[in-house]
Tab-separated table of C-alpha atoms in Angstrom:
chain	number	residue	atom	x	y	z
A	1	MET	CA	0.000	0.000	0.000
A	2	ILE	CA	1.375	3.404	-1.017
A	3	LEU	CA	0.357	6.361	1.133
A	4	LEU	CA	-0.136	9.912	-0.035
A	5	SER	CA	2.658	10.931	2.355
A	6	GLN	CA	5.140	8.772	0.388
A	7	ILE	CA	4.199	10.394	-2.908
A	8	GLU	CA	4.341	13.837	-1.308
A	9	ALA	CA	7.882	13.146	-0.092
A	10	HIS	CA	8.944	12.066	-3.583
A	11	LEU	CA	7.417	15.182	-5.145
A	12	HIS	CA	9.302	17.303	-2.615
A	13	SER	CA	12.542	15.647	-3.703
A	14	MET	CA	11.753	16.345	-7.385
A	15	ALA	CA	10.704	19.950	-6.793
A	16	PRO	CA	11.683	21.271	-3.335
A	17	LEU	CA	9.006	23.684	-2.169
A	18	ALA	CA	11.716	26.129	-1.066
A	19	LEU	CA	12.232	26.849	-4.771
A	20	ALA	CA	8.694	28.212	-5.153
A	21	GLU	CA	8.099	31.948	-5.480
A	22	ASP	CA	6.911	33.755	-2.351
A	23	TRP	CA	3.516	34.549	-3.899
A	24	ASP	CA	2.785	30.967	-4.892
A	25	ASN	CA	0.566	28.308	-3.277
A	26	VAL	CA	2.365	24.990	-3.634
A	27	GLY	CA	2.419	21.510	-2.147
A	28	LEU	CA	-0.472	19.400	-0.940
A	29	LEU	CA	-3.553	21.622	-1.195
A	30	SER	CA	-6.213	19.064	-0.283
A	31	GLY	CA	-6.054	15.529	1.051
A	32	ASP	CA	-5.196	13.141	3.883
A	33	LEU	CA	-1.508	12.214	4.025
A	34	GLN	CA	-2.366	8.839	5.538
A	35	SER	CA	-4.776	7.841	2.777
A	36	PRO	CA	-3.752	5.074	0.323
A	37	VAL	CA	-3.157	5.995	-3.307
A	38	ASP	CA	-3.495	3.651	-6.267
A	39	ARG	CA	-4.219	5.992	-9.188
A	40	VAL	CA	-2.572	9.343	-9.992
A	41	MET	CA	-3.284	11.793	-12.802
A	42	THR	CA	-1.130	14.768	-13.775
A	43	CYS	CA	-2.389	17.822	-15.643
A	44	LEU	CA	-1.578	21.465	-16.174
A	45	THR	CA	-4.825	22.902	-14.802
A	46	LEU	CA	-7.888	21.696	-12.913
A	47	SER	CA	-10.533	22.466	-15.519
A	48	PRO	CA	-13.997	20.947	-16.040
A	49	ALA	CA	-12.438	18.476	-18.497
A	50	THR	CA	-9.628	17.326	-16.211
A	51	VAL	CA	-11.873	17.133	-13.136
A	52	LYS	CA	-14.376	15.016	-15.080
A	53	GLU	CA	-11.578	12.724	-16.255
A	54	ALA	CA	-10.099	12.350	-12.764
A	55	ILE	CA	-13.471	11.404	-11.301
A	56	ALA	CA	-14.425	9.086	-14.168
A	57	ASP	CA	-11.072	7.288	-14.066
A	58	LYS	CA	-11.123	7.045	-10.254
A	59	ALA	CA	-7.939	8.994	-9.508
A	60	ASP	CA	-6.918	9.181	-5.850
A	61	LEU	CA	-4.547	12.088	-6.467
A	62	VAL	CA	-4.316	14.786	-9.120
A	63	ILE	CA	-1.035	16.639	-9.523
A	64	ALA	CA	-2.074	19.892	-11.185
A	65	HIS	CA	0.720	22.282	-12.074
A	66	HIS	CA	-1.419	25.369	-11.519
A	67	PRO	CA	-2.631	25.564	-7.904
A	68	LEU	CA	-6.275	25.519	-6.926
A	69	PRO	CA	-7.012	27.399	-4.830
A	70	PHE	CA	-4.377	29.920	-5.839
A	71	ARG	CA	-5.472	32.718	-3.506
A	72	PRO	CA	-7.043	32.293	-0.052
A	73	ILE	CA	-10.803	31.691	-0.113
A	74	SER	CA	-13.305	32.136	2.712
A	75	LYS	CA	-15.891	29.636	1.507
A	76	ILE	CA	-16.280	26.592	-0.707
A	77	VAL	CA	-19.556	26.860	-2.582
A	78	THR	CA	-20.534	25.517	-5.984
A	79	SER	CA	-21.676	28.909	-7.240
A	80	THR	CA	-18.006	29.773	-7.915
A	81	THR	CA	-15.665	27.952	-10.291
A	82	THR	CA	-13.040	27.351	-7.614
A	83	GLY	CA	-15.591	26.281	-5.050
A	84	ARG	CA	-17.331	23.887	-7.433
A	85	THR	CA	-14.039	22.287	-8.462
A	86	LEU	CA	-12.879	21.810	-4.878
A	87	TRP	CA	-16.287	20.465	-3.847
A	88	GLU	CA	-16.359	17.930	-6.688
A	89	MET	CA	-12.800	16.785	-6.032
A	90	THR	CA	-13.372	16.473	-2.278
A	91	GLN	CA	-16.628	14.567	-2.705
A	92	ALA	CA	-14.816	12.141	-5.001
A	93	GLY	CA	-12.043	11.723	-2.421
A	94	ILE	CA	-9.353	13.033	-4.773
A	95	ALA	CA	-6.343	14.781	-3.239
A	96	ILE	CA	-4.784	17.815	-4.975
A	97	TYR	CA	-1.073	18.610	-5.161
A	98	SER	CA	0.485	21.550	-7.010
A	99	PRO	CA	4.256	21.898	-7.604
A	100	HIS	CA	3.915	25.066	-9.779
A	101	THR	CA	6.926	27.393	-9.492
A	102	ALA	CA	8.859	24.811	-7.469
A	103	TRP	CA	8.646	22.523	-10.533
A	104	ASP	CA	9.375	25.449	-12.869
A	105	ASN	CA	12.630	26.111	-11.023
A	106	ALA	CA	13.698	22.574	-10.049
A	107	ARG	CA	17.010	21.082	-11.139
A	108	HIS	CA	15.281	18.924	-13.740
A	109	GLY	CA	12.107	20.989	-13.883
A	110	ILE	CA	10.299	22.763	-16.684
A	111	ASN	CA	12.757	25.572	-17.406
A	112	ALA	CA	15.698	23.157	-17.368
A	113	GLN	CA	13.894	20.787	-19.746
A	114	LEU	CA	13.075	23.639	-22.142
A	115	ALA	CA	16.688	24.820	-22.084
A	116	GLU	CA	17.959	21.333	-22.876
A	117	SER	CA	15.394	20.869	-25.665
A	118	ILE	CA	16.952	23.621	-27.779
A	119	GLY	CA	20.522	22.568	-27.030
A	120	LEU	CA	21.667	25.233	-24.580
A	121	GLY	CA	24.972	24.748	-22.791
A	122	GLY	CA	26.328	26.364	-19.639
A	123	ILE	CA	22.819	26.512	-18.205
A	124	ASN	CA	22.316	28.548	-15.021
A	125	PRO	CA	19.339	30.128	-13.249
A	126	MET	CA	18.439	33.671	-14.287
A	127	LYS	CA	17.623	34.544	-10.696
A	128	PRO	CA	19.621	32.370	-8.276
A	129	SER	CA	17.801	31.135	-5.187
A	130	ARG	CA	18.221	33.285	-2.095
A	131	ILE	CA	18.572	30.077	-0.063
A	132	THR	CA	22.236	29.069	0.121
A	133	THR	CA	21.942	25.454	1.265
A	134	ALA	CA	23.686	22.690	-0.687
A	135	GLU	CA	20.274	21.494	-1.922
A	136	MET	CA	19.605	24.897	-3.516
A	137	ASN	CA	23.084	25.341	-4.995
A	138	GLY	CA	22.856	26.289	-8.666
A	139	LEU	CA	19.075	26.591	-8.591
A	140	GLY	CA	16.644	29.458	-8.957
A	141	ALA	CA	14.086	31.038	-11.278
A	142	GLY	CA	14.343	30.751	-15.053
A	143	ARG	CA	17.329	29.491	-16.986
A	144	VAL	CA	19.937	31.104	-19.238
A	145	GLY	CA	22.500	29.422	-21.441
A	146	GLU	CA	24.190	29.534	-24.826
A	147	LEU	CA	23.820	27.766	-28.131
A	148	SER	CA	27.042	26.444	-29.662
A	149	ALA	CA	26.572	29.033	-32.424
A	150	ALA	CA	24.073	31.787	-33.141
A	151	GLU	CA	20.896	30.400	-34.713
A	152	PRO	CA	17.930	32.095	-36.438
A	153	LEU	CA	14.551	32.018	-34.728
A	154	SER	CA	13.261	29.698	-37.438
A	155	VAL	CA	15.764	26.994	-36.417
A	156	ILE	CA	14.957	27.384	-32.711
A	157	ILE	CA	11.262	27.063	-33.537
A	158	GLN	CA	11.891	23.823	-35.418
A	159	LYS	CA	13.686	22.404	-32.372
A	160	LEU	CA	10.710	23.311	-30.212
A	161	ARG	CA	8.305	21.668	-32.676
A	162	ARG	CA	10.135	18.366	-32.183
A	163	LYS	CA	9.682	18.609	-28.384
A	164	LEU	CA	6.333	20.319	-27.858
A	165	SER	CA	2.779	20.373	-29.171
A	166	HIS	CA	0.021	23.025	-29.353
A	167	LEU	CA	2.600	25.711	-30.188
A	168	ARG	CA	1.439	29.289	-30.777
A	169	PHE	CA	4.405	31.356	-31.883
A	170	ALA	CA	4.763	35.107	-31.645
A	171	CYS	CA	7.980	37.115	-31.787
A	172	ASN	CA	9.056	40.738	-32.017
A	173	GLN	CA	11.753	40.173	-34.660
A	174	PRO	CA	11.900	38.552	-38.140
A	175	LEU	CA	12.406	34.777	-38.170
A	176	ASP	CA	15.894	35.138	-39.642
A	177	THR	CA	17.046	37.074	-36.552
A	178	LYS	CA	19.890	35.146	-34.922
A	179	SER	CA	20.376	34.575	-31.215
A	180	ARG	CA	22.990	32.732	-29.192
A	181	ARG	CA	22.485	33.505	-25.506
A	182	VAL	CA	18.944	32.483	-24.570
A	183	ALA	CA	16.920	33.138	-21.417
A	184	ILE	CA	14.019	30.796	-20.686
A	185	VAL	CA	10.943	31.221	-18.498
A	186	CYS	CA	8.019	28.822	-18.876
A	187	GLY	CA	4.487	30.154	-18.459
A	188	SER	CA	4.106	33.917	-18.257
A	189	GLY	CA	7.643	35.313	-18.356
A	190	GLY	CA	7.333	38.845	-19.674
A	191	SER	CA	8.299	40.247	-16.279
A	192	PHE	CA	11.779	38.699	-16.705
A	193	ILE	CA	12.870	41.157	-19.406
A	194	GLU	CA	15.284	43.035	-17.139
A	195	SER	CA	16.651	39.777	-15.711
A	196	ALA	CA	17.231	38.418	-19.214
A	197	LEU	CA	19.096	41.559	-20.214
A	198	SER	CA	21.182	41.530	-17.040
A	199	CYS	CA	22.237	37.953	-17.906
A	200	GLY	CA	23.405	39.094	-21.328
A	201	ALA	CA	20.656	37.251	-23.201
A	202	ASP	CA	19.671	38.344	-26.694
A	203	LEU	CA	16.539	36.134	-26.730
A	204	LEU	CA	13.849	35.537	-24.112
A	205	LEU	CA	11.875	32.341	-24.755
A	206	THR	CA	8.673	32.165	-22.727
A	207	GLY	CA	5.056	31.047	-22.825
A	208	GLU	CA	3.379	34.433	-23.030
A	209	ALA	CA	4.028	38.164	-22.711
A	210	THR	CA	1.893	41.261	-22.957
A	211	TYR	CA	1.725	43.643	-25.890
A	212	HIS	CA	3.667	46.302	-23.967
A	213	GLN	CA	6.303	43.792	-22.856
A	214	PHE	CA	6.860	42.968	-26.534
A	215	LEU	CA	7.303	46.662	-27.291
A	216	ASP	CA	9.545	47.323	-24.281
A	217	SER	CA	11.834	44.403	-25.061
A	218	GLN	CA	12.114	45.464	-28.688
A	219	SER	CA	13.224	48.952	-27.682
A	220	LEU	CA	15.798	47.424	-25.327
A	221	GLY	CA	17.237	45.181	-28.025
A	222	LEU	CA	15.900	41.907	-26.625
A	223	THR	CA	14.099	39.442	-28.878
A	224	ILE	CA	11.033	37.755	-27.344
A	225	LEU	CA	9.696	34.459	-28.653
A	226	THR	CA	6.474	33.225	-27.066
A	227	ILE	CA	5.175	29.701	-27.647
A	228	GLY	CA	1.925	29.743	-25.650
A	229	HIS	CA	1.480	29.215	-21.912
A	230	TYR	CA	0.064	25.709	-22.360
A	231	ALA	CA	2.801	24.511	-24.721
A	232	SER	CA	5.571	25.875	-22.526
A	233	GLU	CA	4.496	23.795	-19.515
A	234	ARG	CA	2.173	20.911	-20.362
A	235	PHE	CA	4.932	18.640	-21.735
A	236	ALA	CA	6.573	18.587	-18.302
A	237	MET	CA	3.426	17.175	-16.692
A	238	ASP	CA	3.680	14.266	-19.145
A	239	GLN	CA	7.282	13.849	-18.006
A	240	MET	CA	6.258	13.987	-14.352
A	241	ALA	CA	3.766	11.155	-14.914
A	242	THR	CA	6.504	9.035	-16.497
A	243	THR	CA	8.903	9.772	-13.646
A	244	LEU	CA	6.340	8.965	-10.963
A	245	GLN	CA	5.381	5.711	-12.665
A	246	ALA	CA	9.036	4.655	-12.651
A	247	ALA	CA	9.414	5.585	-8.971
A	248	PHE	CA	6.189	3.813	-7.938
A	249	PRO	CA	5.662	0.853	-10.316
A	250	LYS	CA	2.625	-0.370	-8.354
A	251	LEU	CA	0.736	2.859	-9.032
A	252	THR	CA	-1.287	3.617	-12.139
A	253	VAL	CA	-0.066	7.032	-13.288
A	254	TRP	CA	-1.149	8.924	-16.377
A	255	ALA	CA	-1.063	12.433	-17.806
A	256	SER	CA	-4.534	13.753	-18.574
A	257	ARG	CA	-5.741	12.464	-21.905
A	258	HIS	CA	-8.463	15.089	-22.327
A	259	GLU	CA	-6.741	18.333	-21.357
A	260	LEU	CA	-6.546	20.794	-24.224
A	261	ASP	CA	-5.090	24.243	-24.690
A	262	SER	CA	-7.890	26.650	-23.607
A	263	GLY	CA	-10.305	23.718	-23.721
A	264	PHE	CA	-10.714	23.733	-27.517
A	265	GLU	CA	-9.257	21.694	-30.322
A	266	VAL	CA	-8.993	23.426	-33.693
A	267	SER	CA	-8.908	21.394	-36.882
A	268	GLU	CA	-7.139	22.898	-39.866
């Protein structure tokens, strides 16, 4: 019998909660640490589709990258989206765990995986952790590294296509613009413009940025390439399912089969 506490401990080792940003809500958000777990589903977000799947497939634990609740709530009622989701999950006896920015920033977490996928070398955090323990050595928010030679955006995009799905590209420079030193922030990384520049990056690769962040970065000489929030993170929840299955062979672990970018599938 595998207890929730054992899985929680393993998740802590994969993505130490000390790596999470101060504003985040990470870790076990709902559940009984002494309860047995047989079935685990990973997903990016607790949406109507993923909640329905978890209940239908009798998950005991859902590891959702984005936390729910994210901000403190004073009541759990089904008239709100958050309340309804928590009520349905609790009634079904499904625990909720969110690694979020701890998994973003982990040694083998989302930003590190993105950096490796395009062939960066000399990879370091953009913002080193303020915690100076041996466990946190060389860790922190974002990643920055260098390609072996400057490459045009079109080549970098092709590398990403081989790794990711549901890509939605936008950039503030022509596709033949070359970059060598690349900063990476999964999810919404437009606020890392100054950090990217301070690291000497000429390209910031992230999930999404605002219109004004595109304009600001352009005026500062920094190329921004966005690939969509979903695409920049979802692949790592597939990887987490694979890793957990290997660590706990007696569990049934799967990445959500019905989660879609924004909940819609577009046929061309």
